[in-house]
mmCIF file of C-alpha atoms in Angstrom:
data_model
loop_
_atom_site.group_PDB
_atom_site.id
_atom_site.type_symbol
_atom_site.label_atom_id
_atom_site.label_comp_id
_atom_site.label_asym_id
_atom_site.label_seq_id
_atom_site.Cartn_x
_atom_site.Cartn_y
_atom_site.Cartn_z
ATOM 1 C CA UNK N 1 -25.623 29.523 11.423
ATOM 2 C CA UNK N 2 -22.240 31.116 12.166
ATOM 3 C CA UNK N 3 -21.694 28.934 15.225
ATOM 4 C CA UNK N 4 -22.127 25.740 13.172
ATOM 5 C CA UNK N 5 -19.661 27.042 10.564
ATOM 6 C CA UNK N 6 -17.129 27.879 13.265
ATOM 7 C CA UNK N 7 -17.455 24.419 14.721
ATOM 8 C CA UNK N 8 -16.831 22.817 11.321
ATOM 9 C CA UNK N 9 -13.920 25.191 10.688
ATOM 10 C CA UNK N 10 -12.304 24.296 13.995
ATOM 11 C CA UNK N 11 -12.715 20.573 13.347
ATOM 12 C CA UNK N 12 -11.080 20.992 9.929
ATOM 13 C CA UNK N 13 -8.174 22.909 11.472
ATOM 14 C CA UNK N 14 -7.729 20.020 13.924
ATOM 15 C CA UNK N 15 -7.887 17.497 11.068
ATOM 16 C CA UNK N 16 -5.133 19.405 9.250
ATOM 17 C CA UNK N 17 -3.023 19.388 12.431
ATOM 18 C CA UNK N 18 -3.563 15.615 12.604
ATOM 19 C CA UNK N 19 -2.405 15.217 8.960
ATOM 20 C CA UNK N 20 0.725 17.213 9.724
ATOM 21 C CA UNK N 21 1.504 14.875 12.626
ATOM 22 C CA UNK N 22 0.976 11.811 10.386
ATOM 23 C CA UNK N 23 2.969 13.310 7.514
ATOM 24 C CA UNK N 24 5.869 14.771 9.473
ATOM 25 C CA UNK N 25 6.200 12.534 12.510
ATOM 26 C CA UNK N 26 4.330 9.356 11.666
ATOM 27 C CA UNK N 27 1.325 7.468 12.967
ATOM 28 C CA UNK N 28 3.226 6.190 16.029
ATOM 29 C CA UNK N 29 3.120 9.755 17.372
ATOM 30 C CA UNK N 30 -0.585 10.163 16.732
ATOM 31 C CA UNK N 31 -2.067 10.768 20.175
ATOM 32 C CA UNK N 32 -4.709 13.331 21.161
ATOM 33 C CA UNK N 33 -2.085 15.181 23.216
ATOM 34 C CA UNK N 34 0.274 15.549 20.231
ATOM 35 C CA UNK N 35 -2.536 16.663 17.902
ATOM 36 C CA UNK N 36 -3.721 19.263 20.455
ATOM 37 C CA UNK N 37 -0.164 20.641 20.657
ATOM 38 C CA UNK N 38 0.134 20.740 16.863
ATOM 39 C CA UNK N 39 -3.248 22.512 16.582
ATOM 40 C CA UNK N 40 -2.213 24.989 19.279
ATOM 41 C CA UNK N 41 -5.099 24.152 21.617
ATOM 42 C CA UNK N 42 -5.375 22.410 24.974
ATOM 43 C CA UNK N 43 -6.191 18.712 25.304
ATOM 44 C CA UNK N 44 -9.483 19.755 26.957
ATOM 45 C CA UNK N 45 -10.406 21.935 23.976
ATOM 46 C CA UNK N 46 -9.581 19.078 21.597
ATOM 47 C CA UNK N 47 -11.794 16.742 23.622
ATOM 48 C CA UNK N 48 -14.616 19.251 23.245
ATOM 49 C CA UNK N 49 -14.504 18.637 19.482
ATOM 50 C CA UNK N 50 -13.629 14.933 19.500
ATOM 51 C CA UNK N 51 -14.623 12.561 22.288
ATOM 52 C CA UNK N 52 -11.967 9.993 21.358
ATOM 53 C CA UNK N 53 -8.879 9.372 19.243
ATOM 54 C CA UNK N 54 -11.021 7.198 16.944
ATOM 55 C CA UNK N 55 -13.615 9.976 16.457
ATOM 56 C CA UNK N 56 -10.802 12.386 15.609
ATOM 57 C CA UNK N 57 -9.202 9.925 13.158
ATOM 58 C CA UNK N 58 -12.588 9.211 11.534
ATOM 59 C CA UNK N 59 -13.231 12.868 10.879
ATOM 60 C CA UNK N 60 -9.675 13.449 9.612
ATOM 61 C CA UNK N 61 -10.009 10.524 7.188
ATOM 62 C CA UNK N 62 -13.401 11.700 5.891
ATOM 63 C CA UNK N 63 -11.982 15.169 5.463
ATOM 64 C CA UNK N 64 -8.959 13.727 3.575
ATOM 65 C CA UNK N 65 -11.332 11.876 1.210
ATOM 66 C CA UNK N 66 -13.346 15.068 0.669
ATOM 67 C CA UNK N 67 -10.167 16.971 -0.152
ATOM 68 C CA UNK N 68 -9.098 14.330 -2.680
ATOM 69 C CA UNK N 69 -12.577 14.440 -4.303
ATOM 70 C CA UNK N 70 -12.387 18.232 -4.400
ATOM 71 C CA UNK N 71 -8.996 18.122 -6.157
ATOM 72 C CA UNK N 72 -10.348 15.607 -8.678
ATOM 73 C CA UNK N 73 -13.445 17.783 -9.313
ATOM 74 C CA UNK N 74 -11.280 20.868 -9.848
ATOM 75 C CA UNK N 75 -9.116 18.928 -12.289
ATOM 76 C CA UNK N 76 -12.232 17.687 -14.126
ATOM 77 C CA UNK N 77 -13.431 21.257 -14.713
ATOM 78 C CA UNK N 78 -10.285 21.854 -16.776
ATOM 79 C CA UNK N 79 -11.098 18.824 -18.928
ATOM 80 C CA UNK N 80 -14.216 20.501 -20.351
ATOM 81 C CA UNK N 81 -17.856 19.466 -20.588
ATOM 82 C CA UNK N 82 -17.547 15.886 -21.743
ATOM 83 C CA UNK N 83 -14.189 14.573 -20.537
ATOM 84 C CA UNK N 84 -12.869 11.307 -21.986
ATOM 85 C CA UNK N 85 -13.187 8.487 -19.397
ATOM 86 C CA UNK N 86 -9.455 7.776 -19.783
ATOM 87 C CA UNK N 87 -8.672 11.321 -18.604
ATOM 88 C CA UNK N 88 -11.124 11.050 -15.702
ATOM 89 C CA UNK N 89 -9.521 7.802 -14.542
ATOM 90 C CA UNK N 90 -6.010 9.194 -14.970
ATOM 91 C CA UNK N 91 -6.843 12.274 -12.911
ATOM 92 C CA UNK N 92 -8.427 10.159 -10.161
ATOM 93 C CA UNK N 93 -5.486 7.755 -9.967
ATOM 94 C CA UNK N 94 -2.851 10.490 -10.067
ATOM 95 C CA UNK N 95 -4.542 12.399 -7.206
ATOM 96 C CA UNK N 96 -4.349 9.238 -5.083
ATOM 97 C CA UNK N 97 -0.546 9.065 -5.455
ATOM 98 C CA UNK N 98 1.899 11.046 -3.259
ATOM 99 C CA UNK N 99 3.039 13.315 -6.126
ATOM 100 C CA UNK N 100 2.423 16.715 -4.490
ATOM 101 C CA UNK N 101 2.182 17.988 -0.904
ATOM 102 C CA UNK N 102 -1.629 17.764 -0.463
ATOM 103 C CA UNK N 103 -1.863 14.361 -2.123
ATOM 104 C CA UNK N 104 1.095 13.144 -0.043
ATOM 105 C CA UNK N 105 -0.644 14.183 3.178
ATOM 106 C CA UNK N 106 -3.884 12.396 2.264
ATOM 107 C CA UNK N 107 -2.018 9.348 0.911
ATOM 108 C CA UNK N 108 -0.013 8.929 4.147
ATOM 109 C CA UNK N 109 -3.158 9.539 6.185
ATOM 110 C CA UNK N 110 -4.914 6.832 4.249
ATOM 111 C CA UNK N 111 -2.040 4.303 4.630
ATOM 112 C CA UNK N 112 -1.945 4.942 8.382
ATOM 113 C CA UNK N 113 -5.715 4.558 8.490
ATOM 114 C CA UNK N 114 -5.685 1.126 6.831
ATOM 115 C CA UNK N 115 -3.121 -0.096 9.389
ATOM 116 C CA UNK N 116 -5.225 1.349 12.211
ATOM 117 C CA UNK N 117 -8.338 -0.321 10.743
ATOM 118 C CA UNK N 118 -6.814 -3.774 11.231
ATOM 119 C CA UNK N 119 -7.037 -3.342 14.995
ATOM 120 C CA UNK N 120 -10.173 -1.273 15.513
ATOM 121 C CA UNK N 121 -13.625 -2.418 14.405
ATOM 122 C CA UNK N 122 -15.098 1.093 14.082
ATOM 123 C CA UNK N 123 -12.195 2.296 11.956
ATOM 124 C CA UNK N 124 -12.330 -0.944 9.928
ATOM 125 C CA UNK N 125 -15.988 -0.411 9.093
ATOM 126 C CA UNK N 126 -15.472 3.224 8.097
ATOM 127 C CA UNK N 127 -12.345 2.482 6.036
ATOM 128 C CA UNK N 128 -14.102 -0.436 4.353
ATOM 129 C CA UNK N 129 -17.152 1.711 3.500
ATOM 130 C CA UNK N 130 -14.923 4.433 2.029
ATOM 131 C CA UNK N 131 -12.997 1.955 -0.098
ATOM 132 C CA UNK N 132 -16.192 0.201 -1.259
ATOM 133 C CA UNK N 133 -17.677 3.545 -2.343
ATOM 134 C CA UNK N 134 -14.494 4.634 -4.130
ATOM 135 C CA UNK N 135 -14.279 1.257 -5.847
ATOM 136 C CA UNK N 136 -17.948 1.526 -6.950
ATOM 137 C CA UNK N 137 -17.293 4.933 -8.565
ATOM 138 C CA UNK N 138 -14.369 3.522 -10.550
ATOM 139 C CA UNK N 139 -16.391 0.476 -11.597
ATOM 140 C CA UNK N 140 -19.212 2.745 -12.805
ATOM 141 C CA UNK N 141 -16.693 4.692 -14.915
ATOM 142 C CA UNK N 142 -15.375 1.435 -16.391
ATOM 143 C CA UNK N 143 -18.905 0.176 -17.172
ATOM 144 C CA UNK N 144 -19.824 3.441 -18.912
ATOM 145 C CA UNK N 145 -16.581 3.369 -20.896
ATOM 146 C CA UNK N 146 -17.399 -0.172 -22.033
ATOM 147 C CA UNK N 147 -20.990 0.803 -22.938
ATOM 148 C CA UNK N 148 -19.689 3.817 -24.903
ATOM 149 C CA UNK N 149 -17.139 1.713 -26.786
ATOM 150 C CA UNK N 150 -14.046 3.244 -25.181
ATOM 151 C CA UNK N 151 -13.053 -0.070 -23.589
ATOM 152 C CA UNK N 152 -13.407 -3.441 -25.365
ATOM 153 C CA UNK N 153 -16.747 -5.153 -24.540
ATOM 154 C CA UNK N 154 -15.120 -8.439 -23.507
ATOM 155 C CA UNK N 155 -13.356 -6.837 -20.520
ATOM 156 C CA UNK N 156 -14.754 -7.814 -17.118
ATOM 157 C CA UNK N 157 -15.676 -4.555 -15.307
ATOM 158 C CA UNK N 158 -15.129 -5.927 -11.782
ATOM 159 C CA UNK N 159 -11.635 -7.320 -12.422
ATOM 160 C CA UNK N 160 -10.613 -4.279 -14.500
ATOM 161 C CA UNK N 161 -11.673 -2.069 -11.574
ATOM 162 C CA UNK N 162 -9.595 -4.127 -9.123
ATOM 163 C CA UNK N 163 -6.572 -3.894 -11.431
ATOM 164 C CA UNK N 164 -7.002 -0.120 -11.845
ATOM 165 C CA UNK N 165 -7.088 0.330 -8.055
ATOM 166 C CA UNK N 166 -3.849 -1.654 -7.678
ATOM 167 C CA UNK N 167 -2.075 1.231 -9.463
ATOM 168 C CA UNK N 168 -2.096 2.981 -6.063
ATOM 169 C CA UNK N 169 0.465 0.242 -5.255
ATOM 170 C CA UNK N 170 2.998 2.608 -6.875
ATOM 171 C CA UNK N 171 2.860 4.573 -3.598
ATOM 172 C CA UNK N 172 5.643 2.787 -1.633
ATOM 173 C CA UNK N 173 7.905 2.846 -4.727
ATOM 174 C CA UNK N 174 7.447 6.630 -4.979
ATOM 175 C CA UNK N 175 7.681 7.298 -1.225
ATOM 176 C CA UNK N 176 10.967 5.391 -0.930
ATOM 177 C CA UNK N 177 12.437 6.975 -4.122
ATOM 178 C CA UNK N 178 12.710 3.596 -5.836
ATOM 179 C CA UNK N 179 11.046 5.055 -8.925
ATOM 180 C CA UNK N 180 10.633 8.694 -9.961
ATOM 181 C CA UNK N 181 7.267 10.497 -10.212
ATOM 182 C CA UNK N 182 7.769 10.400 -14.002
ATOM 183 C CA UNK N 183 8.242 6.592 -13.914
ATOM 184 C CA UNK N 184 4.934 6.353 -12.025
ATOM 185 C CA UNK N 185 3.098 8.481 -14.604
ATOM 186 C CA UNK N 186 4.651 6.465 -17.467
ATOM 187 C CA UNK N 187 3.368 3.237 -15.876
ATOM 188 C CA UNK N 188 -0.138 4.680 -15.412
ATOM 189 C CA UNK N 189 -0.282 6.000 -18.981
ATOM 190 C CA UNK N 190 0.888 2.708 -20.458
ATOM 191 C CA UNK N 191 -1.675 0.845 -18.359
ATOM 192 C CA UNK N 192 -4.532 3.160 -19.384
ATOM 193 C CA UNK N 193 -3.498 3.004 -23.055
ATOM 194 C CA UNK N 194 -3.806 -0.773 -22.972
ATOM 195 C CA UNK N 195 -7.135 -0.662 -21.169
ATOM 196 C CA UNK N 196 -8.656 1.844 -23.566
ATOM 197 C CA UNK N 197 -7.405 0.331 -26.800
ATOM 198 C CA UNK N 198 -7.630 -3.268 -25.635
ATOM 199 C CA UNK N 199 -3.998 -3.812 -26.577
ATOM 200 C CA UNK N 200 -0.463 -2.539 -26.037
ATOM 201 C CA UNK N 201 0.021 0.840 -27.742
ATOM 202 C CA UNK N 202 3.464 -0.281 -28.874
ATOM 203 C CA UNK N 203 2.214 -3.659 -30.188
ATOM 204 C CA UNK E 1 29.330 -22.142 17.177
ATOM 205 C CA UNK E 2 26.379 -22.980 19.409
ATOM 206 C CA UNK E 3 26.514 -19.603 21.163
ATOM 207 C CA UNK E 4 26.186 -17.775 17.842
ATOM 208 C CA UNK E 5 23.243 -19.988 16.864
ATOM 209 C CA UNK E 6 21.541 -19.323 20.171
ATOM 210 C CA UNK E 7 21.962 -15.605 19.723
ATOM 211 C CA UNK E 8 20.421 -15.746 16.244
ATOM 212 C CA UNK E 9 17.624 -17.969 17.563
ATOM 213 C CA UNK E 10 16.815 -15.530 20.346
ATOM 214 C CA UNK E 11 16.807 -12.585 17.933
ATOM 215 C CA UNK E 12 14.415 -14.469 15.640
ATOM 216 C CA UNK E 13 12.112 -15.239 18.562
ATOM 217 C CA UNK E 14 12.105 -11.511 19.381
ATOM 218 C CA UNK E 15 11.402 -10.650 15.730
ATOM 219 C CA UNK E 16 8.415 -13.020 15.765
ATOM 220 C CA UNK E 17 7.146 -11.379 18.951
ATOM 221 C CA UNK E 18 7.478 -8.010 17.191
ATOM 222 C CA UNK E 19 5.455 -9.299 14.200
ATOM 223 C CA UNK E 20 2.725 -10.502 16.557
ATOM 224 C CA UNK E 21 2.529 -7.025 18.101
ATOM 225 C CA UNK E 22 2.313 -5.426 14.628
ATOM 226 C CA UNK E 23 -0.221 -7.974 13.382
ATOM 227 C CA UNK E 24 -2.462 -8.141 16.431
ATOM 228 C CA UNK E 25 -2.198 -4.710 18.022
ATOM 229 C CA UNK E 26 -0.762 -2.437 15.358
ATOM 230 C CA UNK E 27 2.336 -0.358 14.840
ATOM 231 C CA UNK E 28 1.167 2.337 17.282
ATOM 232 C CA UNK E 29 1.810 -0.187 20.079
ATOM 233 C CA UNK E 30 5.268 -1.074 18.834
ATOM 234 C CA UNK E 31 7.558 -0.077 21.683
ATOM 235 C CA UNK E 32 10.515 -2.044 23.077
ATOM 236 C CA UNK E 33 8.600 -2.514 26.329
ATOM 237 C CA UNK E 34 5.600 -4.107 24.566
ATOM 238 C CA UNK E 35 7.819 -6.370 22.419
ATOM 239 C CA UNK E 36 9.748 -7.518 25.522
ATOM 240 C CA UNK E 37 6.431 -8.390 27.213
ATOM 241 C CA UNK E 38 5.240 -10.270 24.114
ATOM 242 C CA UNK E 39 8.547 -12.169 23.891
ATOM 243 C CA UNK E 40 8.342 -13.020 27.622
ATOM 244 C CA UNK E 41 11.645 -11.356 28.480
ATOM 245 C CA UNK E 42 12.631 -8.253 30.437
ATOM 246 C CA UNK E 43 13.285 -4.900 28.787
ATOM 247 C CA UNK E 44 16.925 -5.243 29.870
ATOM 248 C CA UNK E 45 17.227 -8.633 28.140
ATOM 249 C CA UNK E 46 15.689 -7.189 24.974
ATOM 250 C CA UNK E 47 18.171 -4.321 25.048
ATOM 251 C CA UNK E 48 20.974 -6.893 25.240
ATOM 252 C CA UNK E 49 19.922 -8.107 21.783
ATOM 253 C CA UNK E 50 18.852 -4.779 20.252
ATOM 254 C CA UNK E 51 20.322 -1.440 21.268
ATOM 255 C CA UNK E 52 17.372 0.542 19.900
ATOM 256 C CA UNK E 53 13.834 0.292 18.560
ATOM 257 C CA UNK E 54 15.212 0.975 15.068
ATOM 258 C CA UNK E 55 17.792 -1.839 15.336
ATOM 259 C CA UNK E 56 15.009 -4.206 16.447
ATOM 260 C CA UNK E 57 12.728 -3.091 13.601
ATOM 261 C CA UNK E 58 15.546 -3.448 11.062
ATOM 262 C CA UNK E 59 16.248 -7.010 12.075
ATOM 263 C CA UNK E 60 12.530 -7.894 12.147
ATOM 264 C CA UNK E 61 12.091 -6.487 8.629
ATOM 265 C CA UNK E 62 15.124 -8.344 7.258
ATOM 266 C CA UNK E 63 13.847 -11.512 8.895
ATOM 267 C CA UNK E 64 10.393 -10.944 7.336
ATOM 268 C CA UNK E 65 11.989 -10.579 3.875
ATOM 269 C CA UNK E 66 13.999 -13.772 4.441
ATOM 270 C CA UNK E 67 10.845 -15.635 5.434
ATOM 271 C CA UNK E 68 9.043 -14.452 2.296
ATOM 272 C CA UNK E 69 12.016 -15.531 0.127
ATOM 273 C CA UNK E 70 12.034 -18.900 1.897
ATOM 274 C CA UNK E 71 8.314 -19.416 1.183
ATOM 275 C CA UNK E 72 8.862 -18.482 -2.481
ATOM 276 C CA UNK E 73 11.842 -20.888 -2.740
ATOM 277 C CA UNK E 74 9.799 -23.701 -1.200
ATOM 278 C CA UNK E 75 6.999 -22.995 -3.676
ATOM 279 C CA UNK E 76 9.485 -22.986 -6.572
ATOM 280 C CA UNK E 77 10.711 -26.490 -5.665
ATOM 281 C CA UNK E 78 7.208 -27.783 -6.374
ATOM 282 C CA UNK E 79 7.304 -26.181 -9.831
ATOM 283 C CA UNK E 80 10.078 -28.529 -11.007
ATOM 284 C CA UNK E 81 13.492 -27.949 -12.576
ATOM 285 C CA UNK E 82 12.694 -25.318 -15.167
ATOM 286 C CA UNK E 83 9.651 -23.398 -13.967
ATOM 287 C CA UNK E 84 7.828 -21.116 -16.413
ATOM 288 C CA UNK E 85 8.588 -17.429 -15.614
ATOM 289 C CA UNK E 86 4.848 -16.752 -15.383
ATOM 290 C CA UNK E 87 4.598 -19.284 -12.522
ATOM 291 C CA UNK E 88 7.651 -17.816 -10.778
ATOM 292 C CA UNK E 89 6.171 -14.308 -10.932
ATOM 293 C CA UNK E 90 2.765 -15.525 -9.795
ATOM 294 C CA UNK E 91 4.243 -17.317 -6.787
ATOM 295 C CA UNK E 92 6.330 -14.260 -5.845
ATOM 296 C CA UNK E 93 3.380 -11.866 -6.100
ATOM 297 C CA UNK E 94 0.971 -14.158 -4.251
ATOM 298 C CA UNK E 95 3.415 -14.610 -1.338
ATOM 299 C CA UNK E 96 3.559 -10.807 -0.980
ATOM 300 C CA UNK E 97 -0.234 -10.586 -0.471
ATOM 301 C CA UNK E 98 -1.929 -11.148 2.923
ATOM 302 C CA UNK E 99 -3.588 -14.405 1.830
ATOM 303 C CA UNK E 100 -2.406 -16.673 4.672
ATOM 304 C CA UNK E 101 -1.224 -16.107 8.265
ATOM 305 C CA UNK E 102 2.573 -15.945 7.604
ATOM 306 C CA UNK E 103 2.183 -13.750 4.535
ATOM 307 C CA UNK E 104 -0.251 -11.516 6.429
ATOM 308 C CA UNK E 105 2.266 -11.020 9.244
ATOM 309 C CA UNK E 106 5.082 -10.085 6.838
ATOM 310 C CA UNK E 107 2.770 -7.914 4.710
ATOM 311 C CA UNK E 108 1.586 -5.901 7.736
ATOM 312 C CA UNK E 109 5.146 -5.681 8.994
ATOM 313 C CA UNK E 110 6.220 -4.321 5.650
ATOM 314 C CA UNK E 111 3.376 -1.729 5.461
ATOM 315 C CA UNK E 112 4.225 -0.513 8.967
ATOM 316 C CA UNK E 113 7.872 -0.367 7.974
ATOM 317 C CA UNK E 114 7.229 1.865 4.951
ATOM 318 C CA UNK E 115 5.298 4.313 7.156
ATOM 319 C CA UNK E 116 8.103 4.246 9.724
ATOM 320 C CA UNK E 117 10.659 4.833 6.944
ATOM 321 C CA UNK E 118 9.079 8.189 6.090
ATOM 322 C CA UNK E 119 10.231 9.598 9.426
ATOM 323 C CA UNK E 120 13.515 7.804 10.096
ATOM 324 C CA UNK E 121 16.517 8.058 7.772
ATOM 325 C CA UNK E 122 18.097 4.744 8.804
ATOM 326 C CA UNK E 123 14.844 2.873 8.270
ATOM 327 C CA UNK E 124 14.285 4.745 4.994
ATOM 328 C CA UNK E 125 17.654 3.651 3.652
ATOM 329 C CA UNK E 126 17.136 0.022 4.652
ATOM 330 C CA UNK E 127 13.560 -0.095 3.310
ATOM 331 C CA UNK E 128 14.671 1.549 0.082
ATOM 332 C CA UNK E 129 17.547 -0.913 -0.357
ATOM 333 C CA UNK E 130 15.205 -3.874 0.221
ATOM 334 C CA UNK E 131 12.684 -2.587 -2.292
ATOM 335 C CA UNK E 132 15.383 -1.786 -4.885
ATOM 336 C CA UNK E 133 16.758 -5.334 -4.570
ATOM 337 C CA UNK E 134 13.306 -6.932 -4.797
ATOM 338 C CA UNK E 135 12.500 -4.769 -7.811
ATOM 339 C CA UNK E 136 15.786 -5.755 -9.495
ATOM 340 C CA UNK E 137 14.971 -9.460 -9.092
ATOM 341 C CA UNK E 138 11.560 -8.972 -10.724
ATOM 342 C CA UNK E 139 13.092 -6.913 -13.563
ATOM 343 C CA UNK E 140 15.665 -9.655 -14.176
ATOM 344 C CA UNK E 141 12.850 -12.201 -14.440
ATOM 345 C CA UNK E 142 11.009 -9.943 -16.908
ATOM 346 C CA UNK E 143 14.170 -9.429 -19.029
ATOM 347 C CA UNK E 144 14.836 -13.169 -19.183
ATOM 348 C CA UNK E 145 11.206 -13.847 -20.100
ATOM 349 C CA UNK E 146 11.508 -11.320 -22.958
ATOM 350 C CA UNK E 147 14.828 -12.840 -24.107
ATOM 351 C CA UNK E 148 13.285 -16.321 -24.050
ATOM 352 C CA UNK E 149 10.238 -15.203 -26.043
ATOM 353 C CA UNK E 150 7.712 -15.597 -23.202
ATOM 354 C CA UNK E 151 6.927 -11.866 -23.179
ATOM 355 C CA UNK E 152 6.650 -9.764 -26.366
ATOM 356 C CA UNK E 153 9.972 -8.076 -27.275
ATOM 357 C CA UNK E 154 8.433 -4.592 -27.547
ATOM 358 C CA UNK E 155 7.564 -4.493 -23.849
ATOM 359 C CA UNK E 156 9.660 -2.109 -21.754
ATOM 360 C CA UNK E 157 11.198 -4.184 -18.906
ATOM 361 C CA UNK E 158 11.439 -1.290 -16.423
ATOM 362 C CA UNK E 159 7.812 -0.139 -16.786
ATOM 363 C CA UNK E 160 6.518 -3.744 -16.869
ATOM 364 C CA UNK E 161 8.379 -4.362 -13.603
ATOM 365 C CA UNK E 162 6.837 -1.279 -11.986
ATOM 366 C CA UNK E 163 3.368 -2.382 -13.112
ATOM 367 C CA UNK E 164 3.922 -5.920 -11.789
ATOM 368 C CA UNK E 165 4.937 -4.538 -8.386
ATOM 369 C CA UNK E 166 1.778 -2.425 -8.219
ATOM 370 C CA UNK E 167 -0.188 -5.685 -7.927
ATOM 371 C CA UNK E 168 0.747 -5.618 -4.233
ATOM 372 C CA UNK E 169 -1.699 -2.680 -4.224
ATOM 373 C CA UNK E 170 -4.401 -5.363 -3.869
ATOM 374 C CA UNK E 171 -3.353 -5.555 -0.193
ATOM 375 C CA UNK E 172 -5.686 -2.888 1.311
ATOM 376 C CA UNK E 173 -8.614 -4.261 -0.742
ATOM 377 C CA UNK E 174 -8.001 -7.737 0.720
ATOM 378 C CA UNK E 175 -7.271 -6.537 4.271
ATOM 379 C CA UNK E 176 -10.507 -4.513 4.408
ATOM 380 C CA UNK E 177 -12.598 -7.308 2.814
ATOM 381 C CA UNK E 178 -13.479 -5.142 -0.175
ATOM 382 C CA UNK E 179 -12.535 -7.990 -2.514
ATOM 383 C CA UNK E 180 -12.161 -11.698 -1.772
ATOM 384 C CA UNK E 181 -8.852 -13.615 -1.945
ATOM 385 C CA UNK E 182 -10.265 -15.285 -5.078
ATOM 386 C CA UNK E 183 -10.932 -11.866 -6.684
ATOM 387 C CA UNK E 184 -7.296 -10.964 -6.021
ATOM 388 C CA UNK E 185 -6.014 -14.180 -7.629
ATOM 389 C CA UNK E 186 -8.326 -13.632 -10.629
ATOM 390 C CA UNK E 187 -6.903 -10.139 -11.120
ATOM 391 C CA UNK E 188 -3.302 -11.411 -10.885
ATOM 392 C CA UNK E 189 -3.947 -14.264 -13.324
ATOM 393 C CA UNK E 190 -5.641 -11.977 -15.843
ATOM 394 C CA UNK E 191 -2.773 -9.510 -15.562
ATOM 395 C CA UNK E 192 -0.094 -12.202 -16.034
ATOM 396 C CA UNK E 193 -1.993 -13.746 -18.965
ATOM 397 C CA UNK E 194 -1.915 -10.404 -20.746
ATOM 398 C CA UNK E 195 1.761 -9.846 -19.980
ATOM 399 C CA UNK E 196 2.804 -13.274 -21.202
ATOM 400 C CA UNK E 197 0.682 -13.384 -24.341
ATOM 401 C CA UNK E 198 1.007 -9.692 -25.125
ATOM 402 C CA UNK E 199 -2.760 -9.357 -25.309
ATOM 403 C CA UNK E 200 -5.973 -10.004 -23.403
ATOM 404 C CA UNK E 201 -6.673 -13.761 -23.140
ATOM 405 C CA UNK E 202 -10.330 -13.071 -23.842
ATOM 406 C CA UNK E 203 -9.581 -10.765 -26.810
#
């Protein structure tokens, strides 16, 4: 189905144009007109692919999540057949931080999306679903690591998952150059060491 | 100086109108025209108080930080003369989360501000300075707590501070109803228990 493929390809090109607008100019400039300009197509052509700004945003956010998953999967391949759950979690968390160009684009997209979600029910539902699914994957990892003896059995999987996800809270500190990328990685490694040994590595 | 006071009062009323726009309609609607409407004044009157959108945003962000500090100070009074550093940190972190109307307004304001900072040098510098100062206050608390024996002496104050600040990463989970306010408080309490005892409470 070459036509189908083309359609998908064009939508992805538009999504990338939308990311560039978010990354380089900010969410306040995110209108269909600006995205059409950035993608080098007319507003009418853009409207052929996306009926509304929300539909366009939805697709761009889904595509950003797919790209993050793809980067994590590629990283996992390098970890071999049976990667340690600590390495899987580290890779996942690091790919969610704005530490390289692609991750920065998806991270900014995702921050803009959460703000947008507060004022649009459709976006809220989609953003919530995405976050619930991502959270469930992390919780599953934590539960397996507990079952396999990598994490102490008295740890509560739900709360540990919530605490792991808060590590994305390093984002504003990195974006505003308050801490260095290396500081962020040091914090994540220290946190994971404690989680996986049940105590402070230095203790 | 009643005239001075009036001027400050009017600027604060405008800042509150700006917060309402950010909280209720989102940062994409944040123009001087919309803020003037929300504040019930003309665009010309608004421009008398703020020469630009950036100047208005700057003031509104400073005012939001002041309001958060004021709430923390009020909370501290209730903790008595020599509050435990764990309680001081808990209060500070909780007031940064969107758990009640005022904190939600300042939290959303601050998220919008970080996004804005990525595309405006003046805003970036101000946001960075604010975050550096806030971080320094938390690090000072951590250092004192180590000196006073409340936190184990082998903890690294800088990394512990960065990890404490990541707890504001609970914000999107709360805003999108992925976890409840109680889940957020449970995570914070568990985290602080570990920091202040040097090990897992349940271990």
